[in-house]
Coordinates of C-alpha atoms in Angstrom, one line a residue:
M5 CA -0.2 -0.1 0.0
T6 CA 1.4 3.6 -1.1
H7 CA 1.3 6.5 1.4
H8 CA 1.3 9.8 0.0
T9 CA 2.1 12.8 2.3
R10 CA -0.1 15.7 1.8
L11 CA 1.9 19.2 1.7
P12 CA 0.2 22.4 2.6
S13 CA -1.0 24.6 -0.2
A14 CA 1.5 27.6 -0.8
V15 CA 1.5 30.5 -3.1
L16 CA 4.8 31.7 -4.8
V17 CA 5.1 35.6 -4.4
D18 CA 8.4 37.4 -5.8
G19 CA 10.4 34.2 -5.5
A20 CA 9.4 33.3 -1.9
S21 CA 6.8 30.6 -0.7
H22 CA 4.1 31.5 1.3
L23 CA 1.8 28.9 3.2
V24 CA -2.0 29.3 2.5
F25 CA -3.7 30.2 5.8
P26 CA -6.5 27.8 6.3
L27 CA -9.0 30.3 7.0
A28 CA -11.3 31.5 4.2
P29 CA -11.3 35.2 3.6
D30 CA -14.1 37.6 4.7
P31 CA -16.7 37.7 1.9
S32 CA -16.5 41.4 1.4
W33 CA -12.9 41.4 0.8
P34 CA -12.8 40.4 -2.8
A35 CA -15.0 43.2 -3.6
I36 CA -12.7 45.7 -1.8
A37 CA -9.8 44.5 -3.7
E38 CA -11.5 44.7 -7.0
A39 CA -12.4 48.2 -6.2
K40 CA -8.7 49.1 -5.6
G41 CA -7.3 47.4 -8.8
F42 CA -6.6 43.9 -7.4
D43 CA -7.6 40.4 -7.0
L44 CA -7.8 38.8 -4.0
I45 CA -6.0 35.3 -4.2
T46 CA -5.8 34.0 -0.7
R47 CA -5.0 34.4 2.8
V48 CA -1.3 33.3 3.7
T49 CA 1.0 33.0 6.7
D50 CA -1.5 33.7 9.2
R51 CA -4.8 35.7 9.7
Y52 CA -3.5 38.9 9.2
R53 CA -2.3 38.6 5.6
C54 CA -3.3 37.8 1.9
V55 CA -2.3 37.6 -1.7
L56 CA -3.5 40.3 -3.9
R57 CA -2.8 40.2 -7.9
C58 CA -2.5 43.6 -9.7
H59 CA -4.9 44.0 -12.5
A60 CA -2.6 46.1 -14.4
C61 CA 0.8 44.0 -14.5
G62 CA -0.4 40.6 -12.8
T63 CA 2.4 41.3 -9.9
K64 CA 1.2 39.4 -6.8
A65 CA 2.0 40.9 -3.3
V66 CA 1.5 39.7 0.3
V67 CA -0.6 42.7 2.0
R68 CA -1.7 43.0 5.5
I69 CA -5.5 42.9 5.6
N70 CA -6.1 45.9 7.4
V71 CA -4.1 47.6 4.4
L72 CA -6.5 46.3 2.1
R73 CA -9.6 47.1 4.1
D74 CA -8.4 50.6 5.4
H75 CA -5.8 52.0 2.6
Q76 CA -4.9 51.9 -1.0
P77 CA -2.6 49.0 -1.6
L78 CA 0.6 49.8 -3.6
C79 CA 1.7 47.5 -6.6
H80 CA 5.6 47.4 -6.4
G81 CA 5.6 45.9 -10.0
C82 CA 3.9 48.9 -11.3
I83 CA 5.9 51.3 -9.3
Y84 CA 9.3 49.4 -10.7
Q85 CA 7.8 49.9 -14.2
R86 CA 7.1 53.6 -13.7
R87 CA 10.7 54.3 -12.3
A88 CA 12.1 52.2 -15.1
T89 CA 10.1 54.2 -17.9
A90 CA 11.3 57.5 -16.3
A91 CA 15.1 56.3 -16.5
L92 CA 14.5 55.1 -20.1
A93 CA 13.3 58.5 -20.7
L94 CA 16.4 60.1 -19.6
G95 CA 18.4 57.6 -21.8
A96 CA 19.3 55.4 -18.6
E97 CA 18.4 51.9 -17.6
L98 CA 17.4 50.9 -14.3
I99 CA 19.3 48.1 -13.2
A100 CA 18.8 47.5 -9.3
A101 CA 17.5 48.9 -6.1
D102 CA 19.5 50.4 -3.6
A103 CA 20.4 47.8 -0.6
G104 CA 20.7 50.9 1.7
S105 CA 17.7 53.0 0.9
R106 CA 14.3 52.3 -0.5
H107 CA 14.2 55.7 -1.9
Y108 CA 17.4 55.1 -4.1
G109 CA 18.0 52.8 -7.1
H110 CA 20.9 52.1 -9.5
S111 CA 20.8 53.3 -13.1
R112 CA 23.2 52.8 -16.0
L113 CA 23.7 55.9 -18.2
R114 CA 24.4 56.1 -21.9
C115 CA 28.1 56.7 -21.1
G116 CA 28.1 53.2 -19.5
H117 CA 28.5 54.6 -15.8
V118 CA 26.4 53.4 -13.0
V119 CA 24.9 56.1 -10.7
R120 CA 22.8 56.2 -7.5
R121 CA 19.8 58.5 -8.0
Q122 CA 16.7 59.0 -5.8
Y123 CA 13.7 57.8 -7.6
L124 CA 11.6 60.8 -7.2
R125 CA 14.5 62.9 -8.7
V126 CA 14.6 60.7 -11.6
E127 CA 10.9 60.9 -12.3
K128 CA 10.8 64.7 -11.9
A129 CA 13.7 64.9 -14.5
A130 CA 11.9 62.8 -16.9
A131 CA 8.7 64.9 -16.2
G132 CA 10.8 68.3 -16.7
G133 CA 12.9 67.2 -19.8
H134 CA 16.1 67.2 -17.7
A135 CA 18.9 64.8 -17.8
I136 CA 20.7 62.8 -15.1
D137 CA 24.1 64.2 -14.6
C138 CA 27.3 61.5 -14.6
E139 CA 29.9 62.5 -12.0
A140 CA 32.5 60.6 -13.8
C141 CA 31.7 62.3 -17.1
R142 CA 31.4 65.8 -15.5
E143 CA 34.8 65.3 -13.9
I144 CA 36.3 64.4 -17.3
R145 CA 34.7 67.4 -18.7
Y146 CA 36.0 69.8 -15.9
G147 CA 39.5 68.3 -16.7
T148 CA 39.1 69.1 -20.5
E149 CA 38.1 72.6 -20.0
A150 CA 40.8 73.4 -17.5
R151 CA 43.4 71.9 -20.1
H152 CA 42.3 74.5 -22.8
F153 CA 43.7 77.2 -20.2
G154 CA 46.9 75.7 -19.1
W155 CA 45.4 74.1 -16.0
T156 CA 45.0 70.3 -15.0
L157 CA 42.0 69.3 -12.7
D158 CA 43.8 68.0 -9.4
G159 CA 40.6 66.7 -7.5
P160 CA 38.2 68.1 -5.0
A161 CA 38.6 71.5 -3.6
R162 CA 40.9 71.6 -0.7
G163 CA 38.4 73.9 1.2
R164 CA 35.5 71.3 0.5
R165 CA 33.7 74.3 -1.1
P166 CA 30.8 73.3 -3.4
G167 CA 31.3 74.5 -6.7
Y168 CA 35.0 74.4 -6.6
R169 CA 37.8 72.0 -7.6
S170 CA 41.5 72.0 -7.0
Y171 CA 43.5 72.7 -10.2
R172 CA 47.1 72.9 -10.9
H173 CA 48.9 75.5 -13.5
G174 CA 51.3 74.8 -15.6
C175 CA 53.9 76.3 -13.4
G176 CA 53.0 73.6 -10.9
H177 CA 51.0 75.7 -8.4
A178 CA 47.7 74.3 -7.1
Q179 CA 44.8 76.2 -6.0
D180 CA 40.8 76.0 -5.6
V181 CA 39.1 77.7 -8.5
S182 CA 35.3 78.0 -9.4
I183 CA 34.2 75.6 -11.8
G184 CA 32.2 78.2 -13.4
N185 CA 35.3 80.5 -13.7
M186 CA 37.6 77.8 -15.2
A187 CA 35.2 76.8 -17.9
W188 CA 35.6 80.5 -19.3
G189 CA 39.2 80.6 -18.2
D190 CA 38.6 83.5 -15.8
A191 CA 41.3 82.1 -13.4
S192 CA 44.6 83.5 -12.3
C193 CA 47.4 81.6 -10.9
G194 CA 48.4 82.5 -7.4
A195 CA 51.9 81.9 -8.1
C196 CA 52.9 83.3 -11.3
A197 CA 50.1 85.6 -12.4
Q198 CA 51.2 89.2 -12.9
N199 CA 48.1 90.5 -11.2
W200 CA 46.4 91.0 -7.9
A201 CA 46.0 87.2 -7.5
G202 CA 49.6 86.5 -7.7
K203 CA 50.9 89.5 -5.9
P204 CA 51.3 89.6 -2.1
S205 CA 48.1 90.7 -0.1
Y206 CA 46.8 91.5 3.2
V207 CA 43.8 90.1 5.3
Y208 CA 42.9 93.4 7.3
L209 CA 40.4 93.8 10.2
F210 CA 39.2 97.6 10.5
K211 CA 37.4 99.1 13.6
I212 CA 34.8 101.6 12.3
D213 CA 32.6 103.8 15.0
L214 CA 29.6 104.3 13.0
P215 CA 27.2 106.3 15.1
G216 CA 25.4 104.2 17.3
L217 CA 26.9 101.0 16.1
P218 CA 30.7 100.3 16.3
V219 CA 31.6 97.6 13.9
V220 CA 34.8 95.4 13.0
K221 CA 35.1 94.7 9.5
M222 CA 37.5 91.9 7.8
G223 CA 38.7 91.7 4.1
Y224 CA 41.6 91.2 2.1
S225 CA 43.3 94.2 0.1
A226 CA 46.9 94.9 -1.6
R227 CA 46.6 98.3 0.4
P228 CA 44.5 98.2 3.7
A229 CA 45.0 101.9 4.3
K230 CA 44.0 102.9 0.9
R231 CA 40.8 100.5 1.3
L232 CA 39.9 102.0 4.5
R233 CA 40.5 105.3 3.7
H234 CA 39.4 105.9 0.2
Q235 CA 37.1 102.8 -1.0
L236 CA 34.8 102.0 1.6
G237 CA 33.0 105.5 1.4
I238 CA 33.1 106.0 5.3
A239 CA 31.7 109.5 6.2
R240 CA 34.8 111.9 7.1
G241 CA 33.5 112.3 10.8
V242 CA 33.6 108.5 11.3
R243 CA 36.6 107.6 13.5
T244 CA 38.3 104.2 12.0
E245 CA 41.3 102.1 13.1
I246 CA 43.5 99.6 11.5
L247 CA 43.4 96.9 14.1
R248 CA 45.3 94.4 12.4
V249 CA 47.0 93.2 9.0
M250 CA 48.2 89.7 7.8
L251 CA 50.3 89.6 4.9
L252 CA 50.1 86.7 2.7
S253 CA 51.9 85.6 -0.5
S254 CA 49.1 86.3 -3.0
G255 CA 45.9 87.7 -3.5
N256 CA 44.7 84.2 -4.1
A257 CA 45.6 82.8 -0.7
A258 CA 44.1 86.2 0.7
V259 CA 40.7 85.2 -0.5
R260 CA 41.0 81.9 0.6
E261 CA 41.9 82.6 4.2
E262 CA 39.4 85.5 4.3
S263 CA 36.5 83.2 3.1
A264 CA 37.5 80.8 5.7
C265 CA 37.4 83.1 8.7
H266 CA 34.0 84.4 7.3
R267 CA 32.6 80.8 7.3
A268 CA 34.0 80.1 10.7
M269 CA 32.3 83.1 12.0
R270 CA 29.0 82.0 10.2
E271 CA 29.3 78.4 11.6
R272 CA 30.5 79.0 15.2
H273 CA 29.4 82.7 16.1
A274 CA 26.6 83.8 13.9
H275 CA 25.3 86.1 16.8
L276 CA 28.1 88.5 16.2
I277 CA 27.3 89.0 12.5
V278 CA 25.8 92.6 11.7
P279 CA 23.9 92.0 8.4
K280 CA 24.4 94.8 5.4
P281 CA 20.7 96.3 6.1
M282 CA 21.6 97.6 9.7
F283 CA 24.5 99.6 8.5
G284 CA 23.2 100.2 4.9
D285 CA 25.5 102.6 2.6
A286 CA 27.4 103.8 5.7
I287 CA 30.0 101.4 4.4
N288 CA 30.4 100.4 0.7
T289 CA 30.6 96.9 1.1
Q290 CA 28.3 94.0 -0.2
G291 CA 29.3 92.1 2.9
R292 CA 28.6 92.2 6.4
C293 CA 30.4 93.1 9.8
D294 CA 30.6 92.5 13.2
P295 CA 29.6 94.3 16.6
C296 CA 32.7 96.1 17.5
Q297 CA 32.9 95.2 21.1
P298 CA 32.4 91.6 21.2
A299 CA 34.4 90.8 18.3
I300 CA 37.4 92.7 19.5
Q301 CA 36.9 90.7 22.8
Y302 CA 36.6 87.5 21.1
L303 CA 39.4 87.9 18.9
G304 CA 41.8 88.7 21.9
L305 CA 42.5 92.4 20.4
G306 CA 41.2 94.4 23.7
R307 CA 43.7 97.0 25.0

């Protein structure tokens, strides 16, 4: 006599086997699923889950019963197809989901490089007619642009500023330059250029006693005294003083150090910043100043 072992029924969903739960679905559930774009197949695993099949693409999915009843179930097959179509519209091929985040996927571009992008940004780009930028090709383009003007691309900016890269001039000197400036050849070597960028310059700190608002101003100039007396447009009756100057090897180095100081003030001591609207045209500058006494005390320049 032959004995047969009856195995429990199972449903294959996305490559995984799910045991059918031996309890009939509620009679109202098939109609609910139908109204939401799915066929109800059966219950699986436990009394809280069921299998739905999408009307649009036929993909099956395991869904919690309360999601079916109270919400709109999502079809991951349709979602993937929508994302793949968006990538294709941009000339790319969606090849894999990102293991670290469900919001990201990996796409192969026309150039052959694979990039990681947020699905939503890809879909927005496809809808708006934009392209997916390739970081590798972009850096190659930056290098090509630089070579037209006697520079080579060295790598990321030493100051880590967005929109900048480190470039090396033909003389061997390396410095950070704006990508936009390099594209037009608007870059001067801080070592060999015969202009302000290559000549010695100063980072200065001025004290300016505006009526009711004494401030200090930091900047750079090849001639700080001329900058203070003739270029800032300060009224004759306003008392001013050069608190400190620091000589640097080039205007390029002075710009870099001044920018770093301003960035540090913004990040660490934003409360010491006096915005332009507070002093208006009393000082001919587009930047901001700092309140006099607190800044002097902070910098250790008190007398």
